[in-house]
Tab-separated table of C-alpha atoms in Angstrom:
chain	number	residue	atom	x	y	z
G	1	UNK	CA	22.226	-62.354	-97.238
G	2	UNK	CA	24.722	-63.244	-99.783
G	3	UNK	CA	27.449	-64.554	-97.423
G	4	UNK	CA	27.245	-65.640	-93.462
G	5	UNK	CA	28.125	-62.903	-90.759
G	6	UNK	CA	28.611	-65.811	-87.690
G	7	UNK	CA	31.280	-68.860	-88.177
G	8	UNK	CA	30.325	-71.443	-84.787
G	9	UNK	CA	33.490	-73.131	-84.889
G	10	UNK	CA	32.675	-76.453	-83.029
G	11	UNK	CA	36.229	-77.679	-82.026
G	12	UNK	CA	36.081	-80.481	-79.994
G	13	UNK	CA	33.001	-82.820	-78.662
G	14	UNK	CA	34.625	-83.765	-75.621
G	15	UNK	CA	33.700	-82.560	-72.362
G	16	UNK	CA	33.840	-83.153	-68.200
G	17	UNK	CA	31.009	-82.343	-67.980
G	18	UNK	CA	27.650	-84.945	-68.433
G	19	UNK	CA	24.510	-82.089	-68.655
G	20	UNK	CA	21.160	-83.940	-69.603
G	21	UNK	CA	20.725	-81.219	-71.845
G	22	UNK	CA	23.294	-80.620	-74.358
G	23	UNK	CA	22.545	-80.331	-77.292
G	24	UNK	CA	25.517	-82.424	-79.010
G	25	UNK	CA	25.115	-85.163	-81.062
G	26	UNK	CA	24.377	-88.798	-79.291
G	27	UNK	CA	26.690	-90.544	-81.722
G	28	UNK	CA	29.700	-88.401	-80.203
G	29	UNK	CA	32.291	-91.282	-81.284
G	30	UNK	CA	31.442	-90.325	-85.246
G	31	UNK	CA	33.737	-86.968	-84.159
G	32	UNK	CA	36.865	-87.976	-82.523
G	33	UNK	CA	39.130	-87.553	-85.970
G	34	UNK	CA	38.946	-84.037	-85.067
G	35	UNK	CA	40.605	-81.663	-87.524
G	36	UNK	CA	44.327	-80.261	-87.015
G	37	UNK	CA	45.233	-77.059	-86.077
G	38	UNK	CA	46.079	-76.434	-89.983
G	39	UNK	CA	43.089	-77.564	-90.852
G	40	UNK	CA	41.424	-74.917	-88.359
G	41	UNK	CA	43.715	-72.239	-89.665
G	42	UNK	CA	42.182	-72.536	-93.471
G	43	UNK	CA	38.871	-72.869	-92.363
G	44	UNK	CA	39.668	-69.441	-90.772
G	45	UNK	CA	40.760	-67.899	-93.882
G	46	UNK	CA	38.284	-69.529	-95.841
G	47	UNK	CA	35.108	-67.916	-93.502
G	48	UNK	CA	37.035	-64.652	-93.766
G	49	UNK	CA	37.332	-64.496	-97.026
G	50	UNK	CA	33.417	-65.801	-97.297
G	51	UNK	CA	32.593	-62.839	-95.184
G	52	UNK	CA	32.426	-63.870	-91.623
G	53	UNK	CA	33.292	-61.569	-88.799
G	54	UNK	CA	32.374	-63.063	-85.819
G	55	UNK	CA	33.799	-66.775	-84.641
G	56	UNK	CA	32.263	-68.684	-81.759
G	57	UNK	CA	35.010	-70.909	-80.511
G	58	UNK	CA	32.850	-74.026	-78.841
G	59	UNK	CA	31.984	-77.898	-78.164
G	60	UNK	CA	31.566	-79.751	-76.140
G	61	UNK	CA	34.714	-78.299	-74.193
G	62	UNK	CA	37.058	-75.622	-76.360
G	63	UNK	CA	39.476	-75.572	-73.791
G	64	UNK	CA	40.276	-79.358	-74.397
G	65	UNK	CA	42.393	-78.237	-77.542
G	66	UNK	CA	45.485	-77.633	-76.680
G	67	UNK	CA	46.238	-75.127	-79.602
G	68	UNK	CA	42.814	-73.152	-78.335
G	69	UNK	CA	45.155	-70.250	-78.227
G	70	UNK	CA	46.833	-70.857	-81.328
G	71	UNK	CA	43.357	-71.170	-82.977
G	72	UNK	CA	42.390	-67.904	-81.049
G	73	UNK	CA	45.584	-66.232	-82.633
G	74	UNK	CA	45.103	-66.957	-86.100
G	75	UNK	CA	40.967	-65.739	-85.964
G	76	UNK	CA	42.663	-62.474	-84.479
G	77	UNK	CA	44.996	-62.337	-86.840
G	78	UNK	CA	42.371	-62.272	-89.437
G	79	UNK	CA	40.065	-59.288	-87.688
G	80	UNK	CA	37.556	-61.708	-86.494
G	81	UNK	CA	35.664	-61.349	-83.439
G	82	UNK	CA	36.186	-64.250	-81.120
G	83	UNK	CA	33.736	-65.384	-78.586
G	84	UNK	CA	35.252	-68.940	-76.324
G	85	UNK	CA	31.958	-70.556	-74.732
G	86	UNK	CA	33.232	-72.494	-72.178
G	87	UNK	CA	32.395	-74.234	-69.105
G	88	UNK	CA	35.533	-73.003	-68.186
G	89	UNK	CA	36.810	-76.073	-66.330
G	90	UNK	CA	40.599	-75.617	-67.442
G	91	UNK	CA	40.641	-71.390	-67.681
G	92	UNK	CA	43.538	-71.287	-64.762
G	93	UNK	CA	45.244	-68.050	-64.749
G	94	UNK	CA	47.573	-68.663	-66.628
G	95	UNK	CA	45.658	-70.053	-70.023
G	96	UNK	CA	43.499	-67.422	-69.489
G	97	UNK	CA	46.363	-64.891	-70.118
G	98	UNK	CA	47.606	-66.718	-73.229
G	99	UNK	CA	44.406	-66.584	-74.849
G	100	UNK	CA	44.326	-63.097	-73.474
G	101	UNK	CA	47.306	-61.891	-75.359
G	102	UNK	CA	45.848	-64.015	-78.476
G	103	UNK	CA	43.493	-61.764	-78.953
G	104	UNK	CA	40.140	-63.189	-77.653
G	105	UNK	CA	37.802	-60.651	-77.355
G	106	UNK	CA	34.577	-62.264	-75.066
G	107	UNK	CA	33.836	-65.498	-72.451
G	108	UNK	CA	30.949	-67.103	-72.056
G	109	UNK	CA	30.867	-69.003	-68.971
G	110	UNK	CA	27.963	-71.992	-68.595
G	111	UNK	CA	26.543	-72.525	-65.308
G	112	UNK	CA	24.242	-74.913	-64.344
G	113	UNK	CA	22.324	-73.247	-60.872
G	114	UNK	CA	23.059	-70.461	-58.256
G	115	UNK	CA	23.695	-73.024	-55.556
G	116	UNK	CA	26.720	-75.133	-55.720
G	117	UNK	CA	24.906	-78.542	-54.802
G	118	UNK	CA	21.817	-77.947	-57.544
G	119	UNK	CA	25.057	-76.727	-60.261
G	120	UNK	CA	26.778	-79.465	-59.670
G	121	UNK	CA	24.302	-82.019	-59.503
G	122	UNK	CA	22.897	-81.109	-62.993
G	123	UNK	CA	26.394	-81.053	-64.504
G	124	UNK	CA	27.222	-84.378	-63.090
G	125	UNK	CA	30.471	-83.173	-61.797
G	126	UNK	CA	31.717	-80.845	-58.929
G	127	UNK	CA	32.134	-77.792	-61.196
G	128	UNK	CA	30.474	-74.762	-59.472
G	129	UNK	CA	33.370	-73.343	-57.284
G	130	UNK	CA	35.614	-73.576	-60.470
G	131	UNK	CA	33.414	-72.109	-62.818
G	132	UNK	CA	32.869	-68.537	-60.316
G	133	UNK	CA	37.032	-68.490	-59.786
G	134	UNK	CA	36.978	-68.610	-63.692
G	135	UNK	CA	34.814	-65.819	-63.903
G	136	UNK	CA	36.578	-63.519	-61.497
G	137	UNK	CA	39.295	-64.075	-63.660
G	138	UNK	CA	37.653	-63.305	-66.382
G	139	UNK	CA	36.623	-59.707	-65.339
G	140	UNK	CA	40.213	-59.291	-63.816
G	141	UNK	CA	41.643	-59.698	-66.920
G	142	UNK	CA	38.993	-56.987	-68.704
G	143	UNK	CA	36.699	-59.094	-70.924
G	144	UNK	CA	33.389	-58.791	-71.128
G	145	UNK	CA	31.735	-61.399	-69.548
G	146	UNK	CA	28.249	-63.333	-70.909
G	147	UNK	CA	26.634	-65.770	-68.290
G	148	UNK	CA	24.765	-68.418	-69.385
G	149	UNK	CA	22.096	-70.439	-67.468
G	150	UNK	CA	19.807	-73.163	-69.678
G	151	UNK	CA	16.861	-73.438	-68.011
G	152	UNK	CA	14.238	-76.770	-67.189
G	153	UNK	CA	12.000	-77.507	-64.830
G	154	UNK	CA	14.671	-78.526	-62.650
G	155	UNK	CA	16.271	-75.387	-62.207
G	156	UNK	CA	13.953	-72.363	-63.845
G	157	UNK	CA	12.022	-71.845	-59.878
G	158	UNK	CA	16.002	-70.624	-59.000
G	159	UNK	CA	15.863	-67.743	-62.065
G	160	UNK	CA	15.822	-64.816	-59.065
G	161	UNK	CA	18.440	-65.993	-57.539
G	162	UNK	CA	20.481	-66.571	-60.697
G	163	UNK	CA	20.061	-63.341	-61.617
G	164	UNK	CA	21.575	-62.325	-58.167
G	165	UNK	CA	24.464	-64.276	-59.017
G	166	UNK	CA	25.134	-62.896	-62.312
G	167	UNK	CA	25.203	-59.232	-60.487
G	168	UNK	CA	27.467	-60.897	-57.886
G	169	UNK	CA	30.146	-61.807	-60.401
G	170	UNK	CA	29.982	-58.814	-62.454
G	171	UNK	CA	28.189	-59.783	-65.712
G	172	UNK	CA	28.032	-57.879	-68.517
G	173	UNK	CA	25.323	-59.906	-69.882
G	174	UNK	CA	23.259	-62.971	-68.731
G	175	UNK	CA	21.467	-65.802	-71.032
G	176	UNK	CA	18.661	-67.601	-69.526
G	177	UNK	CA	17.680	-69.884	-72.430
G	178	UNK	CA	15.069	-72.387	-72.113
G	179	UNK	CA	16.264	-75.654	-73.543
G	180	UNK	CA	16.194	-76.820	-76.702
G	181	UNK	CA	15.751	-80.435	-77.755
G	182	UNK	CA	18.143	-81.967	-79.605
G	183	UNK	CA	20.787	-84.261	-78.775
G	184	UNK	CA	20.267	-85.329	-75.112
G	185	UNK	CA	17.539	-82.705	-74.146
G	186	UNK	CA	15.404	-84.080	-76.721
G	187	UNK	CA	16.445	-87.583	-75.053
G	188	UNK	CA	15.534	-86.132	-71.896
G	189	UNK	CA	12.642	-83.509	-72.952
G	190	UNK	CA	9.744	-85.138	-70.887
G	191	UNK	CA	11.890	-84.608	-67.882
G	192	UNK	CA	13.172	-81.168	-68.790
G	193	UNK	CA	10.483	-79.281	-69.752
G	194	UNK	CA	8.816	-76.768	-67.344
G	195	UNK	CA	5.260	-76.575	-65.997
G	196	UNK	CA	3.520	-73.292	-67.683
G	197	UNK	CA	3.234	-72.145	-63.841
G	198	UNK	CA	7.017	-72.333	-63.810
G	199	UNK	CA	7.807	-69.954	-66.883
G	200	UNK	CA	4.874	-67.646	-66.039
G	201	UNK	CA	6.843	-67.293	-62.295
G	202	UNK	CA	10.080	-67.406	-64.129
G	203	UNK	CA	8.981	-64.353	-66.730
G	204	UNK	CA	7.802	-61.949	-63.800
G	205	UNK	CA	11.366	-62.009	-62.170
G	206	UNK	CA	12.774	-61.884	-65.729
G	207	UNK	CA	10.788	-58.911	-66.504
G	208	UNK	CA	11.525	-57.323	-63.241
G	209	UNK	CA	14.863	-57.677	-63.364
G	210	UNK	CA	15.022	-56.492	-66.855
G	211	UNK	CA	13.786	-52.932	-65.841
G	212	UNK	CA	15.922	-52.791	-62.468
G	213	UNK	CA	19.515	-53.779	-64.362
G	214	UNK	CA	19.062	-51.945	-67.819
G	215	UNK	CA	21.950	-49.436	-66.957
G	216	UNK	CA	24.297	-52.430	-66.062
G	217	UNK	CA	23.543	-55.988	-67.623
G	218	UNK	CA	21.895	-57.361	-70.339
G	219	UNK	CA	19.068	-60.049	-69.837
G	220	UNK	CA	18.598	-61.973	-72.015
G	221	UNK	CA	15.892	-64.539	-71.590
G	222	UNK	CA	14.627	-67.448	-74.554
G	223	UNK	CA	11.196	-69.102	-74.084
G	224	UNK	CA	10.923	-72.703	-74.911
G	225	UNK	CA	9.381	-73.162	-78.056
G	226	UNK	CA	6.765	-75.623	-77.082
G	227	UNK	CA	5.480	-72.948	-75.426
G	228	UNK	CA	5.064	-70.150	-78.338
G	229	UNK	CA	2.414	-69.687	-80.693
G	230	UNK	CA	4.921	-69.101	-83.480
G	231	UNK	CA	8.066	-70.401	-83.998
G	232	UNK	CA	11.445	-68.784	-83.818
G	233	UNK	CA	13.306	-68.137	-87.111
G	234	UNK	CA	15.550	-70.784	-87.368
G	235	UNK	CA	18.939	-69.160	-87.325
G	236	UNK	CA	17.797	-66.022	-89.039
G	237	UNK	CA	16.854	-68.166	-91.825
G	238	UNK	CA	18.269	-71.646	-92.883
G	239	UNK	CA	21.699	-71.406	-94.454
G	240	UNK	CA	21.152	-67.476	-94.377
G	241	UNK	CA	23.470	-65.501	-91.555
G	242	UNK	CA	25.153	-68.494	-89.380
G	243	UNK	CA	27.417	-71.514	-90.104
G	244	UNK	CA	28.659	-74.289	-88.221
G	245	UNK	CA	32.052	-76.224	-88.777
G	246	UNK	CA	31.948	-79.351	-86.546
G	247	UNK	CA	34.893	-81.083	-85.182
G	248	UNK	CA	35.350	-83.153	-88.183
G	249	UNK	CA	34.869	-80.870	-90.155
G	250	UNK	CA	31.662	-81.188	-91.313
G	251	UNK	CA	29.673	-78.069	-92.112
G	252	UNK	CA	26.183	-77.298	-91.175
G	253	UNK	CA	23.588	-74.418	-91.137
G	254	UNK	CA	23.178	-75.002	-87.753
G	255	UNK	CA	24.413	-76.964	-84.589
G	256	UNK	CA	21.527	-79.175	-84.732
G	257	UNK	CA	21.189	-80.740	-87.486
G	258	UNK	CA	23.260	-83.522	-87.596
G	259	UNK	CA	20.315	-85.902	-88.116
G	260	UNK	CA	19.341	-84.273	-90.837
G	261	UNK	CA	19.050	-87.310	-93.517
G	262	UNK	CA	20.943	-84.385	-96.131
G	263	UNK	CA	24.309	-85.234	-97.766
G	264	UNK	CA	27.316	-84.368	-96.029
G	265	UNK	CA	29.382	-81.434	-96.477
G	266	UNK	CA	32.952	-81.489	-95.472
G	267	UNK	CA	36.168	-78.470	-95.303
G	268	UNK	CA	38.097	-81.714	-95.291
G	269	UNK	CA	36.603	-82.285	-99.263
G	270	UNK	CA	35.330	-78.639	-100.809
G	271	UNK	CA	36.473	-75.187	-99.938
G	272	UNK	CA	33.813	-73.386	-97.740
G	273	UNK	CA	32.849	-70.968	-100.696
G	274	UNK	CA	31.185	-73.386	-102.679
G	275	UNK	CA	29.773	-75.577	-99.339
G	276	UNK	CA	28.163	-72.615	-98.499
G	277	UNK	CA	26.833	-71.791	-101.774
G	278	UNK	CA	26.121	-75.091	-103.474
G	279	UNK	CA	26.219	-77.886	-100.756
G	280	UNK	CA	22.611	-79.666	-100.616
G	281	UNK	CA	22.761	-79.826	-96.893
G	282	UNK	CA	23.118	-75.377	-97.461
G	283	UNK	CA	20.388	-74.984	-100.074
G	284	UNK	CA	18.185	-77.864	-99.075
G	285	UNK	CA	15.737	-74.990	-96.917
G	286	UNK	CA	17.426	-71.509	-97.864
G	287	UNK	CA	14.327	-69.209	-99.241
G	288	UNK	CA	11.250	-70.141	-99.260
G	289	UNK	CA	10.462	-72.155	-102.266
G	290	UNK	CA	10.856	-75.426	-100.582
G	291	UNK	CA	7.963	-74.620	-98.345
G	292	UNK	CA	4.909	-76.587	-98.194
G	293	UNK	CA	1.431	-75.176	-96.852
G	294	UNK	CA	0.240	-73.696	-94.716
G	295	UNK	CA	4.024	-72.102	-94.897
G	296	UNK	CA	3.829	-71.366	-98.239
G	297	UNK	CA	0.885	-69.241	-98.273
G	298	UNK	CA	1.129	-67.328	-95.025
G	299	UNK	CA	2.006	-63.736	-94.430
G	300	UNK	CA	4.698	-65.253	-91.305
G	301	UNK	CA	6.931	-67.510	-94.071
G	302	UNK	CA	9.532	-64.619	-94.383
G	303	UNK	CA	9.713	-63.855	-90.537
G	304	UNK	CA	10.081	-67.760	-89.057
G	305	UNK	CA	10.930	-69.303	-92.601
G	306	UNK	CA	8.650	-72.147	-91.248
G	307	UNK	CA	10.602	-72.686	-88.374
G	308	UNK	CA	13.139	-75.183	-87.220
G	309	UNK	CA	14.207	-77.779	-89.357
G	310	UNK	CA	15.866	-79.799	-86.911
G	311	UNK	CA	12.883	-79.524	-84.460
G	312	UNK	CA	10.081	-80.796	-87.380
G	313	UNK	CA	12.493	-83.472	-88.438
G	314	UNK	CA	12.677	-84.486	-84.995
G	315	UNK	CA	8.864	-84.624	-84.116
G	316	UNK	CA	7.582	-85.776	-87.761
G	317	UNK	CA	10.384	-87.567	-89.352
G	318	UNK	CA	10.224	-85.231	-92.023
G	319	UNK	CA	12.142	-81.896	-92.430
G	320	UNK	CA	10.336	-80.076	-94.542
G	321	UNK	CA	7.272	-80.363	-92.575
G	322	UNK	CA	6.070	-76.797	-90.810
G	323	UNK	CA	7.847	-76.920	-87.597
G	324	UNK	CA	4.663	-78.151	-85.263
G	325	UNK	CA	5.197	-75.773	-82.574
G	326	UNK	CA	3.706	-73.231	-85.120
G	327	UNK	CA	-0.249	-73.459	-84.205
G	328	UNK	CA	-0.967	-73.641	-87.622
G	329	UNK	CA	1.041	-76.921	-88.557
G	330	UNK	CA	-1.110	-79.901	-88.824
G	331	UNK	CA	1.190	-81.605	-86.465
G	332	UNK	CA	0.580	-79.130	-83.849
G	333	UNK	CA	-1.042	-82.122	-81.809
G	334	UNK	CA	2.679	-83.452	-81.318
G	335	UNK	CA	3.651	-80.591	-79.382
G	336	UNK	CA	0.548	-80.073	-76.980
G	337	UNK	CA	0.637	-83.462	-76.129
G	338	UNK	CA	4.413	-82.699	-74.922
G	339	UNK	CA	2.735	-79.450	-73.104
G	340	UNK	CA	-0.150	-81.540	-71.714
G	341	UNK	CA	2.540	-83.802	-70.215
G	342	UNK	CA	4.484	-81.719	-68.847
G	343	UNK	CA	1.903	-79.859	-66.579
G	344	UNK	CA	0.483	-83.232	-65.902
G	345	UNK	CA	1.264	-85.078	-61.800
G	346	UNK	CA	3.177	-87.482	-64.014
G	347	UNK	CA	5.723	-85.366	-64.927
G	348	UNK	CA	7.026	-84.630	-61.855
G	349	UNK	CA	9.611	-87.611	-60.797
G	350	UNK	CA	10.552	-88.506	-64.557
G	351	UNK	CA	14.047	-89.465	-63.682
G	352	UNK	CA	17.555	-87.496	-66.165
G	353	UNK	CA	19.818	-89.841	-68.309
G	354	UNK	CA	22.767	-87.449	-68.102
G	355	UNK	CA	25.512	-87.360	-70.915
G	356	UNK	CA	28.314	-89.411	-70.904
G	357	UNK	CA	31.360	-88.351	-69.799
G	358	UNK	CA	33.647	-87.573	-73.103
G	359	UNK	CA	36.576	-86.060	-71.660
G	360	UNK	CA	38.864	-88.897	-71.859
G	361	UNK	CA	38.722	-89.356	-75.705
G	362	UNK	CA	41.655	-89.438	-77.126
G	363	UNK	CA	43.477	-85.824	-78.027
G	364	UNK	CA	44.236	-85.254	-81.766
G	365	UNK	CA	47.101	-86.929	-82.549
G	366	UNK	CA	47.065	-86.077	-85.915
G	367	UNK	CA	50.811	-83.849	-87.472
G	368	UNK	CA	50.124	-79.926	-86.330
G	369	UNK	CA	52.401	-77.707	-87.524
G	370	UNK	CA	53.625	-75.030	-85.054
G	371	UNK	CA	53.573	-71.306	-85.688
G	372	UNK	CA	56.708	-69.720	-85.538
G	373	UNK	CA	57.302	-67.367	-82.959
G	374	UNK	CA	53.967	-69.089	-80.927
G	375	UNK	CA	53.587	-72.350	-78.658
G	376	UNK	CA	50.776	-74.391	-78.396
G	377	UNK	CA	49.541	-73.626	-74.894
G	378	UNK	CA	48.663	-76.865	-72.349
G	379	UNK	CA	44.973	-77.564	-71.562
């Protein structure tokens, strides 16, 4: 594709909650000069005009910007789609309404477990009751609704009865994803990652319940790579479909790669035109010239582009290894070992270093013009 369909507009690191899974980066204090709600509002145009039509508002927590609805507004404004994934600790009534009459057109709600004390556990905060009041409100007010659940071995034996509670709120579509490691889950992977007993339990409900809720919800349920013989395409393709602006304003191919020892692309230094079509850290892995074998030669390199960048840098150091999940990489080896681990005795009482606690950085504080006619809204 000549231009990216999906703009995942990262706006703010912080968050209440302290998952031992997310995905953000470790280094969260490299973000807190968070751009202005200006500074939003030409990235907006600038995606548009790119080609973009659908923005993901996320984080960390979205809803800790206080001009979320302004932000919402001017994507609206523009004919974007806009998605809010939120824990949705802070969607009261009454900010849901604002955003509401914005123009947001779909929630996704995060929840950790079915049962409050599992949920809230794993989040590392009492969160559970607020996040189902949030979603009634949420269907009240006539948006579709997405649920989503990452899975581990600490939760994925409770799939069934998540399901139940996605048909007990009224979903129009659940997520079970599997986790992926970066950031803190790949901190935390040995602990996290499921038995193969567990997913081959977990994909008999899934497929079950698949079949029984066709007419009504969408399932939607993501296998852990360690566990595939192939690996996914990494975002459709590096640098191909998907961008990601992070909170200061750095852009990326996808929300992983951070770590990526590639120079640094900023909206804060180069329009997003030319980022997107001449920035190293966009054309580093776009195609597949830059492949090296066995990618190179096999009849897969235009279906998983070699796989995840962010995942081989990860386990080999280097990016532009083949992503060792695939069974043909010669670092394969890395990954069974993980696999061997985790359906080892051992793996059983490995103990979760949860993430900090990053809602009590400091708000922007940086000059944000007002729109005329709108107020910012409070978190």
């Amino acid at each position: 594709m000549d231009s990216p369909f999906g703009l995942l507009a990262e706006l703010t690191y912080r968050c209440p909650l302290a998952c031992p899974y997310c995905s953000n980066p470790l280094n969260m204090a490299g973000y807190q000069d968070e751009l202005a709600t200006d500074e939003w509002r030409r990235v907006l145009v600038e995606a548009s005009d790119l080609g973009v039509l659908q923005c993901h508002l996320s984080g960390g927590e979205p809803l800790l910007r206080r001009d979320l609805v302004e932000i919402v507004a001017d994507a609206h404004d523009l004919g974007l789609y806009t998605n809010l994934i939120t824990s949705a600790l802070g969607l009261s009534r009454p900010r849901a309404e604002q955003l509401r009459a914005a123009g947001l057109d779909h929630v996704q709600i995060s929840i950790q477990a079915d049962e409050p004390t599992v949920s809230d556990r794993i989040a590392g905060i009492p969160s559970f009751q607020r996040k189902i009041e949030a979603m009634g409100v949420v269907k009240e007010l006539g948006w579709p609704l997405t649920m989503n659940v990452v899975l581990h071995r600490h939760n994925i034996d409770r799939v069934a009865d998540v399901l139940a509670l996605a048909e007990e709120v009224g979903a129009d579509r659940v997520e079970l994803a599997n986790t992926q490691y970066y950031g803190w889950a790949w901190r935390n992977r040995d602990a996290l990652l499921p038995s193969r007993a567990q997913l081959e339990a977990a994909e008999v409900v899934v497929r079950a319940a698949r079949e029984r809720l066709r007419e009504r919800m969408d399932v939607i349920y993501v296998i852990p790579d360690y566990y595939s013989r192939y690996p996914k395409p990494c975002m459709g393709g590096w640098a191909s479909r998907q961008l990601t602006v992070t909170p200061n304003g750095d852009v990326l191919p996808c929300p992983a790669a951070q770590p990526l020892p590639l120079p640094r692309a900023s909206v804060r230094e180069d329009p997003l035109e030319r980022i997107w079509a001449e920035a190293p850290v966009m054309t580093a892995f776009r195609g597949t010239d830059w492949m090296p074998e066995p990618c190179r030669s096999c009849y897969r390199r235009e279906l998983d582009f070699g796989g995840c960048r962010c995942q081989a840098f990860l386990l080999t150091g280097d990016a532009a290894r083949t992503d060792p999940v695939c069974c043909l990489s010669p670092d394969h080896d890395l990954v069974a070992r993980a696999v061997e681990a985790a359906n080892s005795d051992s793996s059983e009482d490995l103990p979760l270093v949860p993430r900090p606690h990053r809602a009590g950085l400091p708000p922007v504080t940086r000059p944000r013009p007002g729109r005329p006619g709108r107020r910012s809204s409070p978190c």
